[in-house]
Coordinates of C-alpha atoms in Angstrom, one line a residue:
M1 CA 0.0 0.0 0.0
N2 CA 1.3 3.4 -0.9
L3 CA 0.7 6.2 1.5
S4 CA 0.5 9.8 0.2
S5 CA 2.7 12.6 1.6
L6 CA -0.3 13.9 3.4
D7 CA -0.9 10.5 5.1
W8 CA 2.8 10.3 6.2
T9 CA 2.7 13.9 7.5
I10 CA -0.4 13.1 9.7
I11 CA 1.3 10.0 11.1
I12 CA 4.7 11.7 11.8
V13 CA 3.1 14.7 13.5
F14 CA 1.0 12.3 15.6
F15 CA 4.1 10.4 16.8
A16 CA 6.0 13.7 17.4
V17 CA 3.2 15.1 19.6
F18 CA 3.1 12.2 21.9
L19 CA 6.9 12.0 22.2
V20 CA 7.0 15.7 23.1
I21 CA 4.3 15.2 25.8
G22 CA 6.3 12.3 27.3
I23 CA 9.4 14.5 27.4
R24 CA 7.6 17.6 28.8
V25 CA 6.2 15.7 31.8
S26 CA 9.2 13.5 32.4
K27 CA 10.7 15.8 35.0
K28 CA 7.6 15.9 37.1
A29 CA 6.8 12.2 36.6
G30 CA 10.3 11.3 37.9
S31 CA 10.0 13.5 41.0
S32 CA 8.4 10.7 43.1
S33 CA 7.1 7.2 42.7
K34 CA 3.6 8.4 43.6
E35 CA 3.8 11.0 40.8
F36 CA 5.1 8.4 38.3
F37 CA 2.5 5.7 39.0
L38 CA -0.5 7.7 40.3
S39 CA 0.2 11.2 38.8
G40 CA 0.1 12.8 42.3
R41 CA -3.5 11.6 43.1
N42 CA -4.9 14.9 41.8
M43 CA -6.4 14.0 38.4
P44 CA -9.9 15.3 37.4
W45 CA -12.7 12.9 36.5
W46 CA -13.0 13.8 32.8
L47 CA -9.3 13.1 32.1
L48 CA -9.4 9.8 34.0
G49 CA -12.6 8.7 32.3
V50 CA -11.3 9.4 28.8
S51 CA -8.1 7.6 29.7
M52 CA -10.0 4.5 30.8
V53 CA -11.9 4.6 27.5
A54 CA -8.8 5.1 25.4
T55 CA -7.1 2.2 27.1
T56 CA -9.9 -0.2 26.3
F57 CA -10.0 1.2 22.7
S58 CA -7.0 -0.9 21.8
A59 CA -5.9 -1.9 18.3
D60 CA -7.2 -5.4 18.8
T61 CA -10.7 -4.3 19.8
P62 CA -12.0 -3.4 16.3
N63 CA -10.4 -6.7 15.2
L64 CA -12.2 -8.6 18.0
V65 CA -15.6 -7.0 17.2
T66 CA -15.1 -7.8 13.5
D67 CA -14.3 -11.4 14.3
I68 CA -17.4 -11.6 16.5
V69 CA -19.8 -10.0 14.0
R70 CA -18.5 -12.0 11.0
Q71 CA -19.0 -15.3 12.9
N72 CA -21.8 -14.7 15.3
G73 CA -23.5 -11.5 14.2
V74 CA -24.1 -8.3 16.1
A75 CA -25.6 -10.3 19.0
G76 CA -22.3 -12.0 19.5
N77 CA -21.1 -8.9 21.2
W78 CA -23.0 -9.8 24.3
T79 CA -19.8 -11.7 25.2
W80 CA -18.4 -8.3 26.2
W81 CA -21.5 -6.1 26.4
A82 CA -22.5 -8.1 29.5
F83 CA -19.5 -6.6 31.4
L84 CA -21.5 -3.3 31.6
I85 CA -23.2 -4.8 34.6
T86 CA -20.0 -5.2 36.6
G87 CA -18.9 -1.9 35.3
M88 CA -21.9 -0.1 36.8
F89 CA -21.3 -1.9 40.1
T90 CA -17.8 -0.6 40.0
V91 CA -19.1 2.9 39.4
F92 CA -21.6 3.3 42.2
I93 CA -20.3 0.8 44.8
Y94 CA -16.6 0.0 44.4
A95 CA -15.0 3.2 43.1
K96 CA -15.7 4.9 46.5
L97 CA -14.3 2.0 48.4
W98 CA -11.1 1.9 46.3
R99 CA -10.5 5.7 46.7
R100 CA -11.1 5.5 50.4
S101 CA -8.7 2.6 50.8
G102 CA -5.7 4.9 50.1
V103 CA -3.6 2.1 48.6
L104 CA -1.0 2.9 45.9
T105 CA -1.8 -0.2 43.8
D106 CA -4.8 -2.6 44.0
L107 CA -2.4 -5.3 45.1
E108 CA -1.4 -3.4 48.2
F109 CA -5.1 -4.0 49.1
Y110 CA -4.1 -7.6 50.0
E111 CA -2.1 -6.6 53.0
K112 CA -4.6 -4.0 54.1
R113 CA -7.5 -6.5 54.0
Y114 CA -5.8 -9.7 54.9
S115 CA -3.1 -10.7 57.4
G116 CA -0.1 -13.1 57.8
K117 CA 2.4 -14.6 55.4
E118 CA -0.4 -15.8 53.2
A119 CA -1.4 -12.1 52.5
A120 CA 2.2 -11.2 51.7
F121 CA 2.5 -14.3 49.4
L122 CA -0.7 -13.3 47.6
R123 CA 0.5 -9.8 47.0
G124 CA 3.9 -10.9 45.7
F125 CA 2.7 -13.7 43.6
R126 CA -0.1 -11.7 41.9
A127 CA 2.4 -8.9 41.3
I128 CA 4.3 -11.3 39.0
Y129 CA 1.2 -13.3 37.9
L130 CA -0.8 -10.3 36.8
G131 CA 1.8 -7.6 36.3
V132 CA 4.0 -9.8 34.2
F133 CA 2.3 -13.1 33.0
F134 CA -1.2 -11.9 32.5
N135 CA -0.2 -8.4 31.5
V136 CA 2.1 -9.7 28.8
M137 CA -0.7 -11.9 27.4
I138 CA -3.0 -8.9 27.1
M139 CA -0.3 -6.7 25.5
A140 CA 0.5 -9.6 23.1
T141 CA -3.1 -9.6 21.9
V142 CA -2.9 -5.9 21.2
S143 CA 0.4 -6.4 19.5
L144 CA -1.1 -9.2 17.4
A145 CA -3.7 -6.7 16.1
A146 CA -0.8 -4.4 15.2
I147 CA 0.9 -7.2 13.4
K148 CA -2.2 -8.0 11.3
I149 CA -2.7 -4.4 10.4
G150 CA 1.0 -4.1 9.5
E151 CA 0.8 -7.2 7.3
V152 CA -2.4 -6.1 5.5
M153 CA -1.8 -2.4 5.2
F154 CA 2.0 -2.1 4.9
G155 CA 3.2 -5.6 4.0
L156 CA 5.5 -5.6 7.1
E157 CA 7.0 -8.7 8.6
P158 CA 5.5 -9.3 12.1
W159 CA 8.7 -8.6 14.0
K160 CA 9.2 -5.2 12.2
T161 CA 5.6 -4.1 13.1
V162 CA 6.2 -4.9 16.8
V163 CA 9.5 -3.0 16.9
Y164 CA 8.2 0.1 15.1
A165 CA 5.0 0.2 17.0
S166 CA 6.7 -0.2 20.4
L167 CA 9.5 2.3 20.3
I168 CA 7.6 5.5 20.7
T169 CA 5.1 4.0 23.2
V170 CA 7.9 2.7 25.4
A171 CA 9.7 6.0 25.2
Y172 CA 6.9 8.3 26.4
S173 CA 5.5 5.7 28.9
S174 CA 8.9 5.3 30.6
L175 CA 9.6 9.0 30.6
G176 CA 6.2 10.5 31.4
G177 CA 4.7 7.9 33.8
L178 CA 0.9 7.8 34.4
R179 CA 0.6 11.6 33.9
G180 CA 2.1 11.3 30.4
V181 CA -0.1 8.2 29.7
I182 CA -3.3 10.0 30.8
L183 CA -2.5 13.2 28.8
T184 CA -1.7 11.3 25.6
D185 CA -4.8 9.1 26.1
F186 CA -7.0 12.2 25.9
L187 CA -5.7 13.1 22.4
Q188 CA -5.5 9.5 21.3
F189 CA -9.2 8.9 22.1
I190 CA -10.2 11.9 20.0
V191 CA -8.1 10.8 17.1
A192 CA -9.3 7.2 17.4
M193 CA -13.0 8.1 17.5
V194 CA -12.7 10.5 14.6
G195 CA -10.9 7.9 12.6
S196 CA -13.3 5.1 13.3
I197 CA -16.4 7.1 12.6
A198 CA -15.0 8.7 9.4
A199 CA -13.9 5.2 8.2
A200 CA -17.3 3.7 8.9
I201 CA -19.1 6.4 6.9
Y202 CA -16.7 6.1 4.0
I203 CA -16.7 2.3 3.9
V204 CA -20.5 1.9 4.2
N205 CA -20.8 4.2 1.1
L206 CA -18.4 2.3 -1.1
P207 CA -20.0 1.4 -4.5
E208 CA -19.7 -2.4 -3.7
V209 CA -21.5 -1.9 -0.4
G210 CA -24.0 0.6 -1.7
G211 CA -24.8 2.7 1.3
L212 CA -26.3 2.0 4.7
T213 CA -29.8 1.1 3.5
A214 CA -28.5 -1.3 0.9
L215 CA -26.1 -2.9 3.4
I216 CA -28.9 -3.5 5.9
E217 CA -31.2 -5.0 3.3
R218 CA -28.8 -7.5 1.9
P219 CA -30.0 -11.1 2.7
E220 CA -26.5 -12.2 3.8
I221 CA -26.3 -9.2 6.2
A222 CA -29.9 -9.3 7.5
S223 CA -29.2 -12.6 9.4
K224 CA -26.4 -10.9 11.3
L225 CA -28.3 -7.8 12.5
S226 CA -30.3 -9.0 15.5
L227 CA -29.3 -7.5 18.8
I228 CA -30.5 -10.6 20.6
P229 CA -29.4 -14.1 19.6
D230 CA -32.0 -16.3 18.0
I231 CA -33.9 -18.1 20.8
N232 CA -34.7 -21.0 18.5
N233 CA -31.0 -21.8 18.3
Q234 CA -30.7 -22.7 22.0
E235 CA -27.0 -23.4 22.0
L236 CA -26.2 -20.0 20.5
F237 CA -28.8 -18.3 22.7
I238 CA -27.4 -19.7 25.9
T239 CA -23.7 -19.2 24.9
L240 CA -24.0 -15.6 23.6
L241 CA -26.7 -14.1 25.9
I242 CA -27.8 -16.2 28.9
I243 CA -24.3 -17.2 30.2
P244 CA -22.7 -13.7 29.8
I245 CA -25.7 -12.0 31.6
A246 CA -26.3 -14.6 34.2
V247 CA -22.8 -15.8 35.1
Q248 CA -19.9 -14.2 33.2
W249 CA -20.2 -10.6 34.4
W250 CA -19.8 -11.4 38.1
S251 CA -17.7 -14.6 37.9
V252 CA -14.9 -13.8 35.4
W253 CA -11.9 -11.6 35.9
Y254 CA -11.0 -9.7 32.7
P255 CA -8.7 -6.6 32.5
G256 CA -10.8 -3.4 32.3
S257 CA -13.9 -5.3 33.4
E258 CA -12.9 -6.7 36.7
P259 CA -15.7 -7.5 39.1
G260 CA -15.3 -4.8 41.8
G261 CA -12.7 -2.9 39.8
G262 CA -9.0 -3.6 39.7
G263 CA -6.0 -3.3 37.5
Y264 CA -5.6 -0.1 35.5
I265 CA -9.3 0.8 36.3
A266 CA -8.4 0.8 40.0
Q267 CA -5.2 2.7 39.2
R268 CA -7.2 5.5 37.6
M269 CA -9.6 5.6 40.5
L270 CA -6.8 5.7 43.0
S271 CA -5.2 8.7 41.1
A272 CA -8.5 10.7 41.2
K273 CA -8.7 13.9 43.3
D274 CA -11.4 12.4 45.6
E275 CA -14.2 9.8 45.7
K276 CA -16.6 11.9 43.6
N277 CA -14.0 12.3 40.8
A278 CA -13.3 8.5 41.0
V279 CA -17.0 7.7 40.6
S280 CA -17.6 10.3 37.8
A281 CA -14.6 9.0 35.9
T282 CA -15.7 5.4 36.0
L283 CA -19.2 6.4 35.0
L284 CA -17.9 8.4 32.0
F285 CA -15.8 5.3 31.0
N286 CA -18.8 2.9 31.0
I287 CA -21.1 5.2 29.1
T288 CA -18.5 5.9 26.4
H289 CA -17.2 2.4 26.2
Y290 CA -20.5 0.6 25.7
A291 CA -22.9 3.3 24.3
L292 CA -20.7 5.4 22.1
R293 CA -18.0 3.3 20.5
P294 CA -19.2 0.0 19.2
W295 CA -21.3 0.9 16.1
P296 CA -18.6 2.2 13.8
W297 CA -16.7 -1.1 14.2
I298 CA -19.9 -3.1 13.8
L299 CA -20.7 -1.3 10.5
I300 CA -17.3 -1.9 9.1
A301 CA -17.5 -5.6 10.1
L302 CA -20.9 -5.9 8.3
A303 CA -19.5 -4.2 5.2
S304 CA -16.5 -6.5 5.2
L305 CA -19.0 -9.4 4.8
V306 CA -20.1 -7.9 1.5
V307 CA -16.6 -7.4 0.1
Y308 CA -15.0 -10.5 1.8
P309 CA -17.8 -12.9 2.5
D310 CA -15.5 -15.7 3.8
L311 CA -11.9 -16.5 4.8
A312 CA -11.2 -17.8 1.3
S313 CA -11.9 -14.3 -0.2
I314 CA -9.6 -12.6 2.4
R315 CA -6.9 -15.2 1.7
E316 CA -7.3 -14.6 -2.1
A317 CA -7.0 -10.8 -1.7
F318 CA -4.0 -11.0 0.7
P319 CA -1.9 -14.1 -0.4
N320 CA 1.1 -12.9 1.5
I321 CA -0.5 -13.1 5.0
S322 CA 1.2 -15.7 7.1
E323 CA -1.1 -18.8 7.6
G324 CA -0.9 -18.5 11.4
K325 CA -2.3 -15.0 11.3
M326 CA -5.3 -15.7 8.9
G327 CA -8.7 -15.1 10.5
H328 CA -12.0 -13.2 10.3
D329 CA -10.5 -10.4 12.4
L330 CA -8.5 -9.4 9.3
G331 CA -11.7 -8.1 7.7
Y332 CA -11.3 -4.8 9.6
S333 CA -7.8 -4.1 8.3
A334 CA -8.8 -5.2 4.8
M335 CA -11.6 -2.7 4.6
L336 CA -9.4 0.2 5.7
L337 CA -7.4 -0.3 2.5
T338 CA -10.3 1.3 0.6
L339 CA -9.9 4.7 2.3
P340 CA -8.7 7.7 0.3
K341 CA -5.5 9.7 1.1
G342 CA -5.8 12.0 4.1
L343 CA -8.5 9.9 5.6
L344 CA -6.3 6.9 5.4
G345 CA -3.6 8.8 7.3
I346 CA -6.1 9.8 10.0
V347 CA -7.4 6.2 10.4
I348 CA -3.9 4.8 10.5
A349 CA -3.0 7.4 13.2
S350 CA -6.2 6.4 15.0
L351 CA -5.1 2.7 15.0
I352 CA -1.7 3.7 16.2
A353 CA -3.4 5.8 18.9
A354 CA -5.5 2.8 19.9
F355 CA -2.4 0.6 20.2
M356 CA -0.3 3.2 22.1
S357 CA -3.0 4.1 24.6
T358 CA -3.6 0.5 25.6
I359 CA 0.1 -0.6 25.6
S360 CA 1.2 2.5 27.5
T361 CA -1.4 1.9 30.3
H362 CA -0.5 -1.7 30.6
L363 CA 3.2 -0.9 30.8
N364 CA 2.7 1.7 33.5
W365 CA 0.2 -0.6 35.4
G366 CA 2.4 -3.7 35.2
S367 CA 5.6 -1.8 36.1
S368 CA 3.8 -0.4 39.2
Y369 CA 3.2 -4.0 40.4
V370 CA 6.8 -4.9 39.8
A371 CA 8.1 -1.7 41.5
F372 CA 5.8 -1.5 44.5
D373 CA 4.3 -4.9 45.1
F374 CA 7.4 -7.0 44.3
Y375 CA 10.7 -5.0 44.4
Q376 CA 9.9 -2.6 47.3
R377 CA 7.9 -5.1 49.3
F378 CA 10.1 -8.1 49.0
V379 CA 13.5 -7.2 47.5
K380 CA 14.4 -3.7 48.9
P381 CA 11.9 -2.2 51.3
E382 CA 14.2 0.8 51.8
A383 CA 14.3 1.7 48.1
S384 CA 14.1 5.4 47.4
D385 CA 11.5 7.1 45.2
K386 CA 14.1 7.6 42.5
E387 CA 15.1 3.9 42.6
L388 CA 11.4 2.8 42.3
V389 CA 10.9 5.1 39.3
N390 CA 14.0 3.5 37.7
V391 CA 12.7 0.0 38.4
G392 CA 9.4 1.1 36.8
R393 CA 11.1 2.4 33.7
I394 CA 13.3 -0.8 33.3
S395 CA 10.2 -2.9 33.8
T396 CA 8.4 -1.0 31.1
V397 CA 11.0 -2.0 28.6
V398 CA 11.2 -5.6 29.7
L399 CA 7.4 -6.0 29.6
M400 CA 7.2 -4.7 26.1
V401 CA 9.9 -7.0 24.8
L402 CA 8.1 -10.1 26.4
A403 CA 4.8 -9.0 24.9
G404 CA 6.3 -8.5 21.5
L405 CA 7.8 -12.0 21.5
F406 CA 4.6 -13.6 22.7
A407 CA 2.6 -11.8 20.0
L408 CA 4.6 -13.5 17.3
V409 CA 3.2 -16.9 18.2
L410 CA -0.5 -15.8 18.7
S411 CA -3.0 -16.2 15.8
S412 CA -6.4 -14.9 16.9
A413 CA -7.6 -12.0 19.1
Y414 CA -10.9 -13.8 19.8
D415 CA -9.0 -17.0 20.9
A416 CA -6.8 -15.0 23.2
F417 CA -9.9 -13.2 24.6
Q418 CA -11.5 -16.6 25.4
I419 CA -8.3 -17.9 27.0
L420 CA -8.1 -14.9 29.3
L421 CA -11.8 -15.4 30.3
S422 CA -11.3 -19.0 31.1
I423 CA -8.2 -18.4 33.3
G424 CA -10.2 -15.9 35.5
A425 CA -13.4 -18.0 35.6
G426 CA -14.9 -18.2 39.1
T427 CA -12.7 -15.6 40.8
G428 CA -14.9 -12.6 40.2
S429 CA -17.2 -13.4 43.1
I430 CA -14.3 -13.1 45.5
F431 CA -13.4 -9.7 44.2
L432 CA -17.1 -8.6 44.7
L433 CA -17.6 -10.0 48.1
R434 CA -14.2 -9.4 49.8
W435 CA -15.3 -5.8 50.6
F436 CA -18.6 -6.9 52.2
W437 CA -18.0 -10.3 53.8
W438 CA -15.5 -10.3 56.7
R439 CA -14.8 -14.1 56.6
I440 CA -13.1 -14.0 53.2
N441 CA -9.3 -14.3 53.7
A442 CA -6.1 -14.6 51.7
Y443 CA -6.6 -18.4 51.4
S444 CA -10.0 -17.7 49.6
E445 CA -8.2 -15.8 46.9
I446 CA -5.3 -18.2 46.6
T447 CA -7.7 -21.1 46.2
G448 CA -9.8 -19.3 43.6
M449 CA -6.7 -18.4 41.6
I450 CA -5.2 -21.9 41.6
V451 CA -8.5 -23.8 40.9
S452 CA -9.5 -21.5 38.1
F453 CA -6.1 -21.7 36.4
V454 CA -6.0 -25.5 36.7
F455 CA -9.5 -25.9 35.3
A456 CA -8.6 -23.6 32.4
L457 CA -5.8 -26.0 31.5
L458 CA -7.9 -29.1 32.0
L459 CA -10.7 -27.7 29.7
N460 CA -8.2 -26.7 27.0
E461 CA -8.6 -28.9 24.0
N462 CA -4.8 -29.2 23.5
I463 CA -4.0 -30.1 27.1
G464 CA -6.9 -31.6 29.1
P465 CA -8.4 -35.1 29.1
E466 CA -11.1 -35.9 26.5
F467 CA -14.0 -36.3 28.9
L468 CA -13.5 -32.6 29.9
T469 CA -12.5 -31.1 26.6
S470 CA -15.5 -32.8 24.9
I471 CA -17.9 -30.8 27.1
K472 CA -19.9 -28.2 25.1
P473 CA -18.3 -24.8 25.2
E474 CA -21.3 -23.1 26.8
F475 CA -21.0 -25.5 29.8
K476 CA -17.2 -25.3 30.3
L477 CA -17.5 -21.8 31.8
L478 CA -20.3 -22.9 34.1
L479 CA -18.3 -25.9 35.3
S480 CA -15.2 -23.9 35.9
V481 CA -17.1 -21.2 37.8
G482 CA -19.1 -23.7 39.8
V483 CA -16.1 -25.7 40.9
T484 CA -13.9 -22.6 41.6
T485 CA -16.7 -21.0 43.6
V486 CA -17.4 -24.0 45.8
A487 CA -13.7 -24.5 46.3
W488 CA -13.0 -21.0 47.6
V489 CA -16.1 -20.9 49.8
V490 CA -15.2 -24.2 51.4
V491 CA -11.6 -23.1 52.0
T492 CA -12.8 -19.8 53.5
L493 CA -15.0 -21.5 56.1
M494 CA -12.3 -24.1 56.9
T495 CA -9.5 -21.6 57.5
R496 CA -9.0 -18.9 60.2
P497 CA -10.3 -15.4 59.5
T498 CA -8.1 -12.4 59.0
D499 CA -6.5 -10.9 62.1
Y500 CA -9.1 -8.8 63.9
K501 CA -6.9 -5.7 64.1
T502 CA -6.3 -5.8 60.4
L503 CA -10.0 -6.2 59.7
A504 CA -10.8 -3.3 62.0
S505 CA -8.2 -1.0 60.3
F506 CA -9.6 -1.9 56.9
F507 CA -13.2 -1.4 58.0
N508 CA -12.5 2.0 59.5
K509 CA -10.7 3.2 56.4
A510 CA -12.9 1.8 53.6
K511 CA -16.2 2.1 55.6
P512 CA -18.1 -0.7 53.7
Y513 CA -21.8 -1.3 54.5
G514 CA -24.0 -4.4 54.5
N515 CA -24.8 -7.4 56.7
G516 CA -21.7 -9.3 55.8
W517 CA -19.7 -7.4 58.5
N518 CA -22.3 -8.1 61.3
G519 CA -20.4 -11.2 62.5
F520 CA -17.2 -9.2 62.9
K521 CA -19.0 -6.2 64.5
K522 CA -20.2 -8.6 67.3
I523 CA -16.6 -9.9 67.7
A524 CA -15.2 -6.3 67.8
K525 CA -17.7 -5.3 70.4
N526 CA -16.7 -8.2 72.6
E527 CA -13.0 -7.6 72.1
G528 CA -13.3 -3.8 72.7
I529 CA -12.3 -2.9 69.2
A530 CA -13.7 0.5 68.0
L531 CA -15.4 0.5 64.6
E532 CA -16.7 3.5 62.7
S533 CA -20.0 3.3 60.9
G534 CA -20.3 2.5 57.2
T535 CA -20.9 5.2 54.7
G536 CA -23.9 5.3 52.3
K537 CA -26.9 3.2 51.7
S538 CA -26.9 0.0 49.7
S539 CA -30.4 0.6 48.4
I540 CA -29.4 4.0 46.8
D541 CA -26.3 2.6 45.3
I542 CA -28.1 -0.5 43.8
L543 CA -30.8 1.8 42.4
A544 CA -28.0 3.9 40.7
V545 CA -26.5 0.7 39.3
F546 CA -29.8 -0.4 37.8
L547 CA -30.5 3.0 36.3
G548 CA -27.0 3.2 34.8
I549 CA -27.4 -0.2 33.2
I550 CA -30.8 0.7 31.7
A551 CA -29.6 4.1 30.4
V552 CA -26.5 2.7 28.7
Y553 CA -28.1 -0.4 27.1
S554 CA -31.0 1.7 25.9
A555 CA -28.7 4.2 24.3
L556 CA -26.6 1.5 22.7
F557 CA -29.7 -0.3 21.2
S558 CA -31.4 3.0 20.3
T559 CA -28.4 3.9 18.1
G560 CA -28.7 0.4 16.5
M561 CA -32.4 0.9 15.8
F562 CA -31.8 4.2 14.1
I563 CA -29.0 2.7 12.0
Y564 CA -31.3 -0.1 11.0
G565 CA -33.9 2.3 10.0
K566 CA -36.4 1.2 12.7
M567 CA -37.2 4.7 13.8
T568 CA -40.1 3.9 16.2
N569 CA -38.1 1.4 18.1
G570 CA -35.2 3.9 18.2
V571 CA -37.3 6.6 19.6
I572 CA -38.8 4.4 22.3
L573 CA -35.4 3.2 23.4
L574 CA -34.1 6.8 23.4
V575 CA -36.9 7.9 25.6
V576 CA -36.2 5.0 28.0
A577 CA -32.5 6.1 28.0
L578 CA -33.3 9.7 28.7
A579 CA -35.8 8.8 31.5
A580 CA -33.2 6.6 33.1
I581 CA -30.6 9.4 32.9
L582 CA -33.0 11.9 34.6
M583 CA -33.8 9.4 37.4
L584 CA -30.1 8.7 37.8
R585 CA -29.4 12.4 38.1
N586 CA -31.8 12.7 41.0
T587 CA -30.4 9.6 42.6
W588 CA -26.8 11.0 42.2
R589 CA -27.7 13.8 44.7
K590 CA -28.4 11.1 47.4
L591 CA -25.1 9.3 47.0
K592 CA -22.7 9.6 49.9
F593 CA -19.1 10.6 49.2

């Protein structure tokens, strides 16, 4: 593909701006470890919210959505739309708790909430397990998308794409810390949204596609348009809708959609000015992530079915694509080749923005685990701020190298997504309940982590025994969640509770509410331990969660109805969304911060 001088100018200016931002904030970022990893805990909600959205707007997300739509239709997106439910719980219940906790990383939580050597082990192990192993897997899936885009659009060999795409990202991430990441995220999100919307408009109006109305009316596309899976196809209905809504959202740990918050979402909440900014930022993220972004990707995915109806047509059009990288997710990159000069430069810049925003966040997040939760906690407790910042910067480079190497052996963004879901199956309930049930201890989390990981291996078709791998896919998640949940609950009840002084300190700092602490309150009274009262009302918070879910889903589906030309349905859903927003506004005033 030949880029015009205008395209190259746009791309080069884009790179230059972000490198300059990293250099400009490097001095302040390096002034302390808190500044480098949490930007001084004084960030406003709108910057943090956009940063969360930009991070989840990764280069692999359009590829993933394209893969889903081409194979399972628009309704297939429920596999990630269902995470809005846990997102809204994070907004109105857990964001306040995280900000009150005062921890530097979400892993520091373990030694604030639990006690003993088991708590220290859990913190150290998860620092490496999540910060390195899991984090590298996530960055590798994002790098895989960059590889596929590089192969289709530039004819680049995979290793070259990884090197070129990583250099600037590693540079400004290691220099600017979280502040540099958040500032660049804001610009990256704007570029990414403009690029994806402009690309969708142009591609839908290609002569071979024929415009929006012609696209929607095509017989081969009509079967893909439903927002709800066909109930007559029970296997698909259960897999794509029932399991995600009934089980997946609360039981599965997935980065960016962690039950109860965690990872880089917790990092953003912890860097907010106060509780109110933390809640507002997370709300903005969920609204934008689910209601605003999906439709440009969906439209391009549907258009790709017209131009490239199957894998054979993609393979025929791009014979030089390596066999291991061939998949339906290539439909997105293939369609972008139709764009004119200027717009092509903007869209390529938007894809670069998507890649950089996600990678930079994961690098800073992962390096914070390595620096605080492993190096300072277990290697050198007396480490200075300057030393911790240097450890973070070195970790940034090492994590990127590992992710790039792993990306070279991956083949599908969707397959990687399913692997990550399976590894975290059954642990989500722990992350939701550990704030509200005093009996949960470090052994609960260790058990959940081990059992879910072992089951993920046993259910893997290439590793596990046939009697397990032959189970229908829709029941594998249920089995893993069920076994993991029973295991951690049994271990919780069989092991000693957390030290009472640790529990009291945590309760007085986070101020959780609910009946799950009643047992400890009785013990504290008998032991003469002073406890402060919880903050807020569960009924008000749950109402806000419900209204938020209704508002976002209604807005998402209203947009879809308008796109499909079903104006009456679109108006009805829009009215429902607006009513939910008005009710949520009134409920907001009753929230306790």
